[in-house]
XYZ file of C-alpha atoms in Angstrom:
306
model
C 14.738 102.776 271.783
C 16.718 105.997 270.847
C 14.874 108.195 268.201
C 17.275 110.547 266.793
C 15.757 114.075 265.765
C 15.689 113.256 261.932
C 14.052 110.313 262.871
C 11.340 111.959 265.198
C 10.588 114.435 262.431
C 9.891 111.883 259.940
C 7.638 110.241 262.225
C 5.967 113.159 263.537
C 5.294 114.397 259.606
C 3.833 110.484 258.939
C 1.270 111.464 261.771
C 2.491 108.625 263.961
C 4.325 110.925 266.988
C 1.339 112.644 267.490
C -1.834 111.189 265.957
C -4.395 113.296 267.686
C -2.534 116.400 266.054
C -2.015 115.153 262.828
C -5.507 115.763 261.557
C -5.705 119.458 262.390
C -4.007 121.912 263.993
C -5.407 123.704 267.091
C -6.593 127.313 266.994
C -5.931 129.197 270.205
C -7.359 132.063 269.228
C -10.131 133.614 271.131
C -12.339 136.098 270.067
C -9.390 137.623 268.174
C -6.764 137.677 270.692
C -4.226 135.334 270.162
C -3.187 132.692 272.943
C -0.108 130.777 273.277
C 2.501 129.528 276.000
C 5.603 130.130 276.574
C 7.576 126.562 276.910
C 9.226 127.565 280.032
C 6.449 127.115 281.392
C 6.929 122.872 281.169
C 10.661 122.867 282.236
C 9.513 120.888 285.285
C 8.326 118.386 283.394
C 10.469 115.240 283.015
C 13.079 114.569 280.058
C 13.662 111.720 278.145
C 17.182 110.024 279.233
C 19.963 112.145 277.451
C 17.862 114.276 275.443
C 16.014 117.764 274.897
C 12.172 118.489 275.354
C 10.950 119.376 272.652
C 8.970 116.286 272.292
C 7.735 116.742 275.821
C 7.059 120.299 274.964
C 4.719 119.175 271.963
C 2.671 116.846 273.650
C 2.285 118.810 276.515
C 1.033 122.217 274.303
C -1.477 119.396 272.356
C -2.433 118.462 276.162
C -3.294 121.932 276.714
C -4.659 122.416 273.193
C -2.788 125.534 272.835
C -1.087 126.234 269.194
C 1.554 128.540 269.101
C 4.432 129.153 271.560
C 7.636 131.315 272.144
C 10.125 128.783 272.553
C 12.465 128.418 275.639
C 15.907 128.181 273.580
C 17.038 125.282 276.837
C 14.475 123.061 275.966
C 16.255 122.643 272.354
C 19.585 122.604 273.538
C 21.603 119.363 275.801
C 20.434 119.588 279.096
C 23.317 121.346 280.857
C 23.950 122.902 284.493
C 22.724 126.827 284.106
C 24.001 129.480 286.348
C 22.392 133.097 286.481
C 23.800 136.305 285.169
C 27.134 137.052 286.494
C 27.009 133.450 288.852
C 30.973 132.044 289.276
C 31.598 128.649 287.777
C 33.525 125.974 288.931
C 35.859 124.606 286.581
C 33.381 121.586 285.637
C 30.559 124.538 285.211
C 32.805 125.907 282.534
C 33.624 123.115 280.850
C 30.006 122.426 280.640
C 29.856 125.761 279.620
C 32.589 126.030 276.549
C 30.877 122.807 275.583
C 27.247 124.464 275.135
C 29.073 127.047 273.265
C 30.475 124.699 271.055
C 27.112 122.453 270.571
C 25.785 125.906 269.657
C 28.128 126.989 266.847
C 29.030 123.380 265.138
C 25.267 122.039 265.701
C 23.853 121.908 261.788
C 20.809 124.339 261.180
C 19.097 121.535 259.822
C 18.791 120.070 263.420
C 16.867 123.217 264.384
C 14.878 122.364 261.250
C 13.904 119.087 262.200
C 12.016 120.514 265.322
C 9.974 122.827 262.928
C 8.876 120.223 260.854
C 8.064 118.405 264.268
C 6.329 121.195 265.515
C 4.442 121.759 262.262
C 3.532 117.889 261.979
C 1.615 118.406 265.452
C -0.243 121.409 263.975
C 1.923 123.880 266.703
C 3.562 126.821 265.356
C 6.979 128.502 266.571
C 6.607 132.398 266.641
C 9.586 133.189 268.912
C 12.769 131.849 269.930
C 13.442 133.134 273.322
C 17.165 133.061 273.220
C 18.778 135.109 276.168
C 22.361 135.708 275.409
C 24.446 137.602 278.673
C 27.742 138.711 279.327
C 28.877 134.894 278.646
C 27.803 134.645 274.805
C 30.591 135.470 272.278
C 29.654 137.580 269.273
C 29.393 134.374 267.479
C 26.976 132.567 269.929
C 24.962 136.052 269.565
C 24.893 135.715 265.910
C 24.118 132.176 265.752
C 20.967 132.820 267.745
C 19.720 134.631 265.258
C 20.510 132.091 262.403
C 18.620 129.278 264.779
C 15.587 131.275 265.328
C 14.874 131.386 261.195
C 15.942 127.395 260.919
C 13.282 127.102 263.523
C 10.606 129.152 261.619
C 10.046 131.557 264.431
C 9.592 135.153 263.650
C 11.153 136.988 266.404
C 13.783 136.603 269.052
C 12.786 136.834 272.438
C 15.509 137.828 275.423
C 15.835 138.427 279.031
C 19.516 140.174 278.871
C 20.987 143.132 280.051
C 21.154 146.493 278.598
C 24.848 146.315 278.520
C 24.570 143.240 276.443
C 21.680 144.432 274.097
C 23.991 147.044 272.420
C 26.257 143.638 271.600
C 22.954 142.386 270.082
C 21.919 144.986 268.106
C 23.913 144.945 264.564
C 23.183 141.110 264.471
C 19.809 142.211 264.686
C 20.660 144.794 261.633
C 22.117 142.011 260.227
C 19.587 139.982 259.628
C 16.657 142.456 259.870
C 15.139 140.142 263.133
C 13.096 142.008 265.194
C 14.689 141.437 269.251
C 12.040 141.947 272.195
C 13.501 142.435 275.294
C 11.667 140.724 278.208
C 11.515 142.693 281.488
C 11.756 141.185 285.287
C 10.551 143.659 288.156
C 14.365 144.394 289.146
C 13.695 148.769 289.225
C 17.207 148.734 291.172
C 19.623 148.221 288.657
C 19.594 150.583 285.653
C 20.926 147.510 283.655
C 18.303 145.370 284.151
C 15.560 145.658 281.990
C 12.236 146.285 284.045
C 11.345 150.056 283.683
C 9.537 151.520 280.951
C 12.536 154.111 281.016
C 14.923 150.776 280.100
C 12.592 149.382 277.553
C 13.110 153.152 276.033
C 16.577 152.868 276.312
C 16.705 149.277 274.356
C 14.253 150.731 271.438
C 16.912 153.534 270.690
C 19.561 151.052 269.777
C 17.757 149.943 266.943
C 14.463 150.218 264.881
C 14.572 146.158 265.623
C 14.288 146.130 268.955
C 10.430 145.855 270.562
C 9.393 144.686 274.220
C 8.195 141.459 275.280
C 6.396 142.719 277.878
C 5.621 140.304 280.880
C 2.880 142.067 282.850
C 2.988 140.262 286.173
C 7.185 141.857 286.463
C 5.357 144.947 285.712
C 3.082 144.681 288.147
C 5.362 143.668 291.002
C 7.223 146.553 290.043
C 4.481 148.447 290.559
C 3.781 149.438 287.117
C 0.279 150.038 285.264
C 0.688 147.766 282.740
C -2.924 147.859 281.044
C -1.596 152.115 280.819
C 1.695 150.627 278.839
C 0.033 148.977 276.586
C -2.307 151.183 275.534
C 0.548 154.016 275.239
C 3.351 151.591 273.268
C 1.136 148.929 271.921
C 2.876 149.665 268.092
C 5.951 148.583 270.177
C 4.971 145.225 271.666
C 5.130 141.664 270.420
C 4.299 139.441 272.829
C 2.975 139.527 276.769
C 4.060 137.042 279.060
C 0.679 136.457 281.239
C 0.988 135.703 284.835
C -0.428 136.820 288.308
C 2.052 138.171 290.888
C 1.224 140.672 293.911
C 2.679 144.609 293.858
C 5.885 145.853 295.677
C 7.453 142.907 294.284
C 5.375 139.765 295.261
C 4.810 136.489 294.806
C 3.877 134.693 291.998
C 0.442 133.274 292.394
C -2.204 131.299 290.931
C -4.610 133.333 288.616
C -7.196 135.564 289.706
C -5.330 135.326 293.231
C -2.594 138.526 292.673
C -2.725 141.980 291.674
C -2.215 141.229 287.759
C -4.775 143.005 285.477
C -5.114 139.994 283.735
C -8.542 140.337 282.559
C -8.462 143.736 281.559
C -5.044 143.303 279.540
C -7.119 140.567 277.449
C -9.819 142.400 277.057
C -8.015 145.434 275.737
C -6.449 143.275 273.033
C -9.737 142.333 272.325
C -11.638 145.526 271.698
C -8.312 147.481 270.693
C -7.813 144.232 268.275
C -4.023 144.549 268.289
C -1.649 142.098 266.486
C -0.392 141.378 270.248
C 0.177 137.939 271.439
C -0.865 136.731 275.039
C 1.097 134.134 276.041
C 0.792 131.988 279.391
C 3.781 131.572 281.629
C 3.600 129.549 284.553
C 5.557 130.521 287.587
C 3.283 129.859 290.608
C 3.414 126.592 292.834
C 0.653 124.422 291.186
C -0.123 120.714 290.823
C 1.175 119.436 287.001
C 2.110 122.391 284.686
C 0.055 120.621 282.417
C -2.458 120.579 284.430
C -2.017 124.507 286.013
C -1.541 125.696 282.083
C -5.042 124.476 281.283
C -6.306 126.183 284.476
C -4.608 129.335 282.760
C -6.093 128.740 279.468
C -9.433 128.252 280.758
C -8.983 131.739 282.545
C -7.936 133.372 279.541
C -10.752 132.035 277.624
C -13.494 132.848 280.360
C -11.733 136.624 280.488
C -12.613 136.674 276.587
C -15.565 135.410 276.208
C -17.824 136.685 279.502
């Protein structure tokens, strides 16, 4: 049977989607530092036939009994072909791709709604939109990112772009006063590319609304310090995107297994007691990412609480 999104929300807010959620919401929090996932980390996980994820995404953060989340903006949108920065198209690619653009400016708000409310009926909370515009996006895509991330309740925008395209982004982040963090990769060749601390720099003088999402395994294949970073721009950061990956750009790994300061990132939120999310990313080769995000969690929580 197909449950349109109206529907699902009304069912999810009756406490029938999601019973086990229904009565209370999970607390990720531990020992003050606050734990979350970022979604991407479940795009392997299977969709329902001709729709979006985000019910997949909700059961699988109430798996994982993890509450809050930055939100992978693909998971919300028709599932589509996606080519990287810069990638040619073929002409069915860019139909695909004018039609994504169009889903994105005629879609009503009040379907980005809808996933709130199912998000908030499963005791999960929304607190960024990672929504990645590149050279691709019209000024209007750019500026309807913004007006999605507030339907869906999320506080800040979240974006892996280009420095080139962040000074498109920044009055529509004037705009509508939005705070923008930028999320780095471990590319230290291209001066466009954010990855540097010299780049996050550059993106924090085009506006007083632009922060860093800082993902500290990038940083540390980039050979970076990132537990120094964060103690010297902590008033600048949002969010970290936690994962293990080797130095002088390696491979992503399972926890504990890379050169990631993992453990001593958490446990400088914890005694510095910073307003800085942790978030879990999954990027390794595992088993389920169900199953490898609890494996995560449980890391986390061990980190904080031995």
């Amino acid at each position: 049977m197909h449950t349109t999104r109206r529907e699902f929300a009304k069912l999810a807010l009756a406490g029938l989607a999601f019973p086990r959620m229904a009565a209370a919401a999970v607390d990720s929090t531990i020992r003050g530092v606050r734990l979350g996932v970022q979604t991407y980390s479940f795009r392997d996980l299977p969709l329902p036939a001709g729709g979006d994820a985000v019910g997949v995404v909700i059961k699988a953060m109430t798996e994982c009994d993890l509450h809050e989340c930055e939100l992978y903006a693909p998971q919300v949108e028709p599932p589509t072909t996606r080519r990287g920065r810069g990638a040619s198209r073929s002409p069915q690619e860019q139909d695909a791709r004018d039609d994504l653009r169009k889903w994105r400016l005629q879609t009503p708000l009040d379907h980005f709604q809808d996933i709130r409310k199912a998000f908030d009926a499963a005791g999960l909370s929304i607190y960024a939109f990672n929504y990645s515009p590149n050279a691709t996006y019209t000024d209007e895509e750019i500026d309807r990112g913004f007006e999605m991330t507030r339907a869906l309740g999320a506080e800040i925008i979240t974006a892996s772009t280009t420095l080139d395209v962040a000074k498109r982004i920044a009055p529509f982040a004037e705009k509508h006063r939005m705070v923008v963090a930028m999320h780095g990769h471990s590319n230290v060749k291209d001066p466009n590319e954010f990855a540097t601390p010299e780049s996050f720099a550059a993106a924090m003088k085009l506006s007083k609304y632009f922060k860093v999402n800082l993902d500290i395994g990038h940083f540390t294949a980039a050979n970076f310090d990132a537990v120094g970073y964060i103690r010297e721009h902590h008033a600048d950061i949002t969010n970290l995107h936690l994962k293990d990956r080797k130095k002088n750009q390696g491979d992503n790994v399972p926890w504990g297994k890379g050169d990631t300061p993992i453990r001593e990132v958490l446990q400088l939120l914890q005694r510095e007691r910073w307003p800085i999310r942790a978030y879990i990313e999954y990027e390794y080769d595992g088993q389920s990412p169900v199953e490898e995000v609890k494996k995560c969690f449980a890391y986390a929580k061990q980190a904080l609480t031995t």
